[in-house]
mmCIF file of C-alpha atoms in Angstrom:
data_model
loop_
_atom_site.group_PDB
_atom_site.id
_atom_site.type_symbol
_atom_site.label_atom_id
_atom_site.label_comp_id
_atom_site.label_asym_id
_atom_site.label_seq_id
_atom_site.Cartn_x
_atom_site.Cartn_y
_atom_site.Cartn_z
ATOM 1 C CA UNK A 1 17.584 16.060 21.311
ATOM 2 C CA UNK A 2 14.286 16.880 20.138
ATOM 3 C CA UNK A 3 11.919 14.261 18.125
ATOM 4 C CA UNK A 4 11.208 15.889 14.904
ATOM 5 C CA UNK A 5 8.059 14.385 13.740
ATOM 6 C CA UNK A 6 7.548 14.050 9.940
ATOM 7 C CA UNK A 7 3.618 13.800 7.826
ATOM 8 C CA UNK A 8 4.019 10.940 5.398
ATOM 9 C CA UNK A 9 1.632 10.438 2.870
ATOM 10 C CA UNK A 10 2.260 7.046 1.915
ATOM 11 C CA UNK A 11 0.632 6.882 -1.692
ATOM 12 C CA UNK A 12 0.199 2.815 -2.562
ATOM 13 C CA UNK A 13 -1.914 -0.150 -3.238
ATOM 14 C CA UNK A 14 -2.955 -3.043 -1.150
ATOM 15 C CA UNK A 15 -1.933 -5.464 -4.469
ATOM 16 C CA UNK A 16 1.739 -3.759 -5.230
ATOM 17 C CA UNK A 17 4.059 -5.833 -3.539
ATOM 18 C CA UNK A 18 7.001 -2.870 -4.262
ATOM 19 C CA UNK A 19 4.796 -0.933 -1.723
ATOM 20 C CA UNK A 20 5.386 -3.504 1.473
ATOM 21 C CA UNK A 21 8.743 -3.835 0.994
ATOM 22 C CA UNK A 22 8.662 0.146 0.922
ATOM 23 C CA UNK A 23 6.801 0.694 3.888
ATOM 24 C CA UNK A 24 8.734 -1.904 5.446
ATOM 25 C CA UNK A 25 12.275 -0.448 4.979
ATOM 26 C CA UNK A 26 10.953 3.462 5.871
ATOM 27 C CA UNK A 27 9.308 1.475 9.266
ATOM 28 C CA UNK A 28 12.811 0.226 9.879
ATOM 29 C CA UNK A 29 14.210 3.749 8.835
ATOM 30 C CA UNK A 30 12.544 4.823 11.534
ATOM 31 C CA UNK A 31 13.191 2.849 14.119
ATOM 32 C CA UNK A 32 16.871 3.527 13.950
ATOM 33 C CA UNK A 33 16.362 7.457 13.686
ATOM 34 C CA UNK A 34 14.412 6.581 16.835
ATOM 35 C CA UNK A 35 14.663 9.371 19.379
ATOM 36 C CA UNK A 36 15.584 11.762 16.254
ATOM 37 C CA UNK A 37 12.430 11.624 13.750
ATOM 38 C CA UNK A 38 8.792 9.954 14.366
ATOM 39 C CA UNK A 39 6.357 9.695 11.632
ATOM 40 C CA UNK A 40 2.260 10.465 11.101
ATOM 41 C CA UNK A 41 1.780 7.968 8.459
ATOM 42 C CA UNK A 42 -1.350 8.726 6.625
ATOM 43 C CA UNK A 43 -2.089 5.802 3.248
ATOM 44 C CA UNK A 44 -3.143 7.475 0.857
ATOM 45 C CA UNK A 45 -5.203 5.655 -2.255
ATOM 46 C CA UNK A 46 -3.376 4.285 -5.343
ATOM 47 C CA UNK A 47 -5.095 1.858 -8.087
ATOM 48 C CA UNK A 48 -2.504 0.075 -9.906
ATOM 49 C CA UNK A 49 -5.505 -1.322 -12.023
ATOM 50 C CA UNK A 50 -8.619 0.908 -11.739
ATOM 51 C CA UNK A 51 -10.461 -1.008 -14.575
ATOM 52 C CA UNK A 52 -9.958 -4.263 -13.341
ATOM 53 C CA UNK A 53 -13.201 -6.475 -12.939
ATOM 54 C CA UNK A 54 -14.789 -7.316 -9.997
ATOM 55 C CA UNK A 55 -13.506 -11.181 -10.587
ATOM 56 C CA UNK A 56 -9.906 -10.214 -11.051
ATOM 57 C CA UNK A 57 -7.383 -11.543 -14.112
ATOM 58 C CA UNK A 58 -4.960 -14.131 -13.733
ATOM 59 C CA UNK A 59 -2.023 -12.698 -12.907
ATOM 60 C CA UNK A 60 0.150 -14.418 -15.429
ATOM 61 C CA UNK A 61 -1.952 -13.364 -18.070
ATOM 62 C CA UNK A 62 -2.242 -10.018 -16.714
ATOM 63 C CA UNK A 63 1.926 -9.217 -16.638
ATOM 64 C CA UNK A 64 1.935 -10.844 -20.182
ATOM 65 C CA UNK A 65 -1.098 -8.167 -21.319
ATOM 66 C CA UNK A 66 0.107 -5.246 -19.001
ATOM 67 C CA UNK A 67 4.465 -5.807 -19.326
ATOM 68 C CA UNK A 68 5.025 -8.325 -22.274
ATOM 69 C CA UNK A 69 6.773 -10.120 -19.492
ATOM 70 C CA UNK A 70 7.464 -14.116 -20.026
ATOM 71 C CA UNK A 71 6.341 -16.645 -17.013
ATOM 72 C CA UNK A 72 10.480 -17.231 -16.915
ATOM 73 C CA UNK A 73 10.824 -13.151 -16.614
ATOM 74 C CA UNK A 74 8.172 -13.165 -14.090
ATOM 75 C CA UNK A 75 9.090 -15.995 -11.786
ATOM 76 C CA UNK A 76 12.585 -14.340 -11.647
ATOM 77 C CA UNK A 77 10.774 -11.158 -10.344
ATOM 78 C CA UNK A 78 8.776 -12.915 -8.103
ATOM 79 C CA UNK A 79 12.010 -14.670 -6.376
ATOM 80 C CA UNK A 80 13.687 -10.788 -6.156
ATOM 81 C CA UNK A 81 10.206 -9.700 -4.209
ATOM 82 C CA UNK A 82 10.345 -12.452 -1.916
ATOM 83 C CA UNK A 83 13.930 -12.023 -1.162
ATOM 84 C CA UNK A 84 13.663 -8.497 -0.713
ATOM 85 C CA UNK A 85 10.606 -8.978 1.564
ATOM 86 C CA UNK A 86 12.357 -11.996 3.718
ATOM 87 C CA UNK A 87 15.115 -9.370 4.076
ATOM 88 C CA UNK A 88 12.650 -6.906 5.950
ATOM 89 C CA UNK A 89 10.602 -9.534 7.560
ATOM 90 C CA UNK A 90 7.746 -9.704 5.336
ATOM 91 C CA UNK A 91 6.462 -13.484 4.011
ATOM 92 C CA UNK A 92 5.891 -13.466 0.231
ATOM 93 C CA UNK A 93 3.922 -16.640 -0.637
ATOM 94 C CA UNK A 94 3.687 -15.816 -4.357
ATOM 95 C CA UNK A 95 2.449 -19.211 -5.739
ATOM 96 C CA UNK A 96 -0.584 -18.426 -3.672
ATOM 97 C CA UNK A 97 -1.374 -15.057 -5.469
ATOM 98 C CA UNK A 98 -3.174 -16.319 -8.889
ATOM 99 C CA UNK A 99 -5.241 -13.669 -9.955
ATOM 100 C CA UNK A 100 -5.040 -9.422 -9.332
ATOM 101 C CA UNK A 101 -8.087 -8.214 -7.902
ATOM 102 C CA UNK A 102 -9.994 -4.755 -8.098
ATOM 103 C CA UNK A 103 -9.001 -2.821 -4.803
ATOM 104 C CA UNK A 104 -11.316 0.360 -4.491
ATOM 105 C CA UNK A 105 -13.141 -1.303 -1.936
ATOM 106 C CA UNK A 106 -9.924 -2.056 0.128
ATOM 107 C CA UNK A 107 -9.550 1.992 -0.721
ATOM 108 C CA UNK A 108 -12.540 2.658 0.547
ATOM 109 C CA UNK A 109 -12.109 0.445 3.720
ATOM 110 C CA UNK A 110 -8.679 2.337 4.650
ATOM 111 C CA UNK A 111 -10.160 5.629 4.385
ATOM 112 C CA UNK A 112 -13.153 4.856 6.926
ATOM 113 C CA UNK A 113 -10.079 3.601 8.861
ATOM 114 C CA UNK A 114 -8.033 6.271 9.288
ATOM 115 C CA UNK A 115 -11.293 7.843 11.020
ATOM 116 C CA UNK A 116 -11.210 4.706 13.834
ATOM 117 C CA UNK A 117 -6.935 5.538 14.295
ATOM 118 C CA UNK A 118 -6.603 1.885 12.732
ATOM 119 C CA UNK A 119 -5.607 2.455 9.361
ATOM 120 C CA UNK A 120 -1.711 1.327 9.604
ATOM 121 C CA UNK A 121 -3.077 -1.635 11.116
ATOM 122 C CA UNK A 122 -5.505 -2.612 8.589
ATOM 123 C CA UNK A 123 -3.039 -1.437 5.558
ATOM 124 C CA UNK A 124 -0.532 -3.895 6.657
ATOM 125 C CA UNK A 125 -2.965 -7.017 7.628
ATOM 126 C CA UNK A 126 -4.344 -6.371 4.344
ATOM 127 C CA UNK A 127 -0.854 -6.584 2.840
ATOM 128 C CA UNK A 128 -0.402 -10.149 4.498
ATOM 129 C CA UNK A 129 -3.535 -10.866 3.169
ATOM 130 C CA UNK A 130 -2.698 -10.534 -0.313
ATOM 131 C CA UNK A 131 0.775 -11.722 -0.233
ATOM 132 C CA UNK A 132 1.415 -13.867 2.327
ATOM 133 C CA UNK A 133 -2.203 -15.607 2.233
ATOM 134 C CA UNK A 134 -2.904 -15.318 -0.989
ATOM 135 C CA UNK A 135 -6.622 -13.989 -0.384
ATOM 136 C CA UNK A 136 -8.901 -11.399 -2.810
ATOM 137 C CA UNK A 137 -8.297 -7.799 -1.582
ATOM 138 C CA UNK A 138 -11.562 -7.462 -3.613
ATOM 139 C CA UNK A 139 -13.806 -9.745 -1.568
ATOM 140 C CA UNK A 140 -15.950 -8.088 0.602
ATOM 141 C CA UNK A 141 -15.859 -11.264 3.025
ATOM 142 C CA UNK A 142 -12.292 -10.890 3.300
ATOM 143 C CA UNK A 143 -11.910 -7.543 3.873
ATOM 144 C CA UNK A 144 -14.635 -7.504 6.733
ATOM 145 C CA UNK A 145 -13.148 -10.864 8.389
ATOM 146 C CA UNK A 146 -9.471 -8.364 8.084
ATOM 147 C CA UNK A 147 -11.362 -5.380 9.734
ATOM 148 C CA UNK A 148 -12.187 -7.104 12.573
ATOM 149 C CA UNK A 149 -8.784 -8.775 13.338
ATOM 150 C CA UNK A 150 -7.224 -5.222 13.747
ATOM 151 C CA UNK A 151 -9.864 -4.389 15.515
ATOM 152 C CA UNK A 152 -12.132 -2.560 13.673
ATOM 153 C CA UNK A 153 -16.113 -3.230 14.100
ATOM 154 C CA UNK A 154 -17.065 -5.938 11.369
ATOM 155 C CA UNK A 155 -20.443 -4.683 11.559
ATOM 156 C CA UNK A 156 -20.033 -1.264 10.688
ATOM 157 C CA UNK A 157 -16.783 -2.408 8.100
ATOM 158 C CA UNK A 158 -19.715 -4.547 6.212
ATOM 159 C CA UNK A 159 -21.894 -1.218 6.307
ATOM 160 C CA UNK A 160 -19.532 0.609 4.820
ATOM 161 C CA UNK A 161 -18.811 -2.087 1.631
ATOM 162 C CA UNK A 162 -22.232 -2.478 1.196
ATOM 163 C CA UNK A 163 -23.217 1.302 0.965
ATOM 164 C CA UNK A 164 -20.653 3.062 -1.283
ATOM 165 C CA UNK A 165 -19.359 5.179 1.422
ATOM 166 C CA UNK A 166 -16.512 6.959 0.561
ATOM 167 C CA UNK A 167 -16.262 6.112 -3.239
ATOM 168 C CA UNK A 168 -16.145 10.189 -3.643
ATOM 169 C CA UNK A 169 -13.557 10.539 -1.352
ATOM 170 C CA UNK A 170 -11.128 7.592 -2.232
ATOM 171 C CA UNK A 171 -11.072 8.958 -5.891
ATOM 172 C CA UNK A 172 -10.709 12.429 -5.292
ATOM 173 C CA UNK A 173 -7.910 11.261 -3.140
ATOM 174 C CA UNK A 174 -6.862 9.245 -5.671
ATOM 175 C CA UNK A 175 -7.600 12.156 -8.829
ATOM 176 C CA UNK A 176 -5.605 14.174 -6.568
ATOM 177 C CA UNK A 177 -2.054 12.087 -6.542
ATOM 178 C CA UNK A 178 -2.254 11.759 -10.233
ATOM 179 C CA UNK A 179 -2.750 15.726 -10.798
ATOM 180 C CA UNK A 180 0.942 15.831 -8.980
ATOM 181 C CA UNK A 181 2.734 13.806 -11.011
ATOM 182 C CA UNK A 182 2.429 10.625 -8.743
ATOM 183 C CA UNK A 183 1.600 7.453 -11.640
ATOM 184 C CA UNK A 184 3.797 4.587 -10.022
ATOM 185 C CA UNK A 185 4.130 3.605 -6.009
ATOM 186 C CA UNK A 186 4.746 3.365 -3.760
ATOM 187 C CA UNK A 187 5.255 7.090 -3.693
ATOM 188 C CA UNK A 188 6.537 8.880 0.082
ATOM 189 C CA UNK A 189 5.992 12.078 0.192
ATOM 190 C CA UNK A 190 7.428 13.519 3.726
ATOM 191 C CA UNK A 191 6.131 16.974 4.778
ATOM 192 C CA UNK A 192 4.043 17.784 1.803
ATOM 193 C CA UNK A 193 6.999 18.635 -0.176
ATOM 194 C CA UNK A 194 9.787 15.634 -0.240
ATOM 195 C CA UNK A 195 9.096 12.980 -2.756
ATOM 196 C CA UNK A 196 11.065 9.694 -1.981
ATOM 197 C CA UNK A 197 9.870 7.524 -5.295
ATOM 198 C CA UNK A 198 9.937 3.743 -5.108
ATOM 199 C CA UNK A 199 10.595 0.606 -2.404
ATOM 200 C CA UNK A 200 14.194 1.671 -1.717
ATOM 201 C CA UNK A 201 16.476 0.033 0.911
ATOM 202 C CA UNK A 202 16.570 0.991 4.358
ATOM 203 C CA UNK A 203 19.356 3.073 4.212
ATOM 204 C CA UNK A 204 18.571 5.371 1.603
ATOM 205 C CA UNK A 205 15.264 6.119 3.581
ATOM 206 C CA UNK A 206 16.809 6.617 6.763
ATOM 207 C CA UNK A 207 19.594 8.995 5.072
ATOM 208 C CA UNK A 208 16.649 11.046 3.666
ATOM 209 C CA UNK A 209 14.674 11.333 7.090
ATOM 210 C CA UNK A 210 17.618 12.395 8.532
ATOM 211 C CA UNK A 211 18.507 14.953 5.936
ATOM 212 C CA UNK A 212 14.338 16.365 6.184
ATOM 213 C CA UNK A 213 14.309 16.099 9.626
ATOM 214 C CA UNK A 214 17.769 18.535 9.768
ATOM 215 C CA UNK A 215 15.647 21.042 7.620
ATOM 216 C CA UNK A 216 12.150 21.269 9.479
#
């Protein structure tokens, strides 16, 4: 049998906690289509709150403003996302995660790492960041102390903050997803024509590799 390799452009942000649990089940997906379907997983820039300050909002306040949603409404979303995470292996420490944070930065950070071949890396430890360590996706200190866990030269990562490098990039990226219709993530779009919407379960991503992979 031949490995049918599928491009996945993996449209999220580093503060949407639907978009771990997605990229969680499609990893698992794929690992039980193993031998059948491999994927180039490319992250591709998604700003759940482009305006967002610098400082951040608290994030109570912020669902209230952004979803009407009541602290009871929200703490019984918060327990779904942690099961749902502790399902795929994924720690949700929630009470940690007081505030939302500006991520263009973290944007800007992934795109200079998909040049060094570490950007799944530094997605996902900036994931845990976030979530399980409750830590500003918007600090620059943070994000270069990240880079250099995964491997990534904290020199050069700091460089890169500090300069502006690839703000045109990052938002034409970003302008780019919006012009196709893509205004909630995570968004999977397999072979520059599939759309899988949303973090679904395991199965239904495996079902739908399967099912692409059958028509490349």
């Amino acid at each position: 049998m031949t490995t049918k390799t599928l491009k996945i452009d993996f449209v999220s942000d580093v503060s949407c906690p639907w978009c771990i649990i997605g990229l969680k089940a499609l990893e698992q997906a794929a690992d039980r289509l193993h031998g059948e379907v491999a994927l180039d997983l490319h992250f591709q820039p998604f700003e759940l709150n482009p305006q967002m300050s610098p400082e951040g909002q608290d994030i109570g306040e912020h669902l209230h403003e952004k979803y009407g949603a009541t602290p009871e409404q929200s703490q019984k979303n918060r327990e779904a996302i942690a099961a749902r995470g502790a399902a795929l292996g994924f720690t949700f420490n929630l009470d940690k995660r007081s505030r939302i944070y500006n991520t263009f930065d973290a944007h800007r950070l992934l795109h200079w790492a998909e040049e060094e071949g570490l950007q799944p890396a530094l997605k996902k430890a900036l994931f845990k960041a976030y979530f399980t360590d409750g830590q500003s996706p918007g600090d620059h200190e943070v994000l270069v102390r990240v880079a250099g866990e995964v491997g990534l030269d904290g020199a050069e990562a700091r460089e890169v903050l500090a300069s502006g490098r690839y703000a045109d990039e990052v938002r034409e990226r970003e302008q780019f997803y919006l012009e196709h219709g893509i205004h909630s993530v995570p968004a999977i779009i397999v072979n520059d024509r599939h759309l899988i919407q949303g973090g679904q379960p395991v199965e239904v991503f495996e079902q739908a590799l399967r099912q692409i992979a059958g028509q490349a």
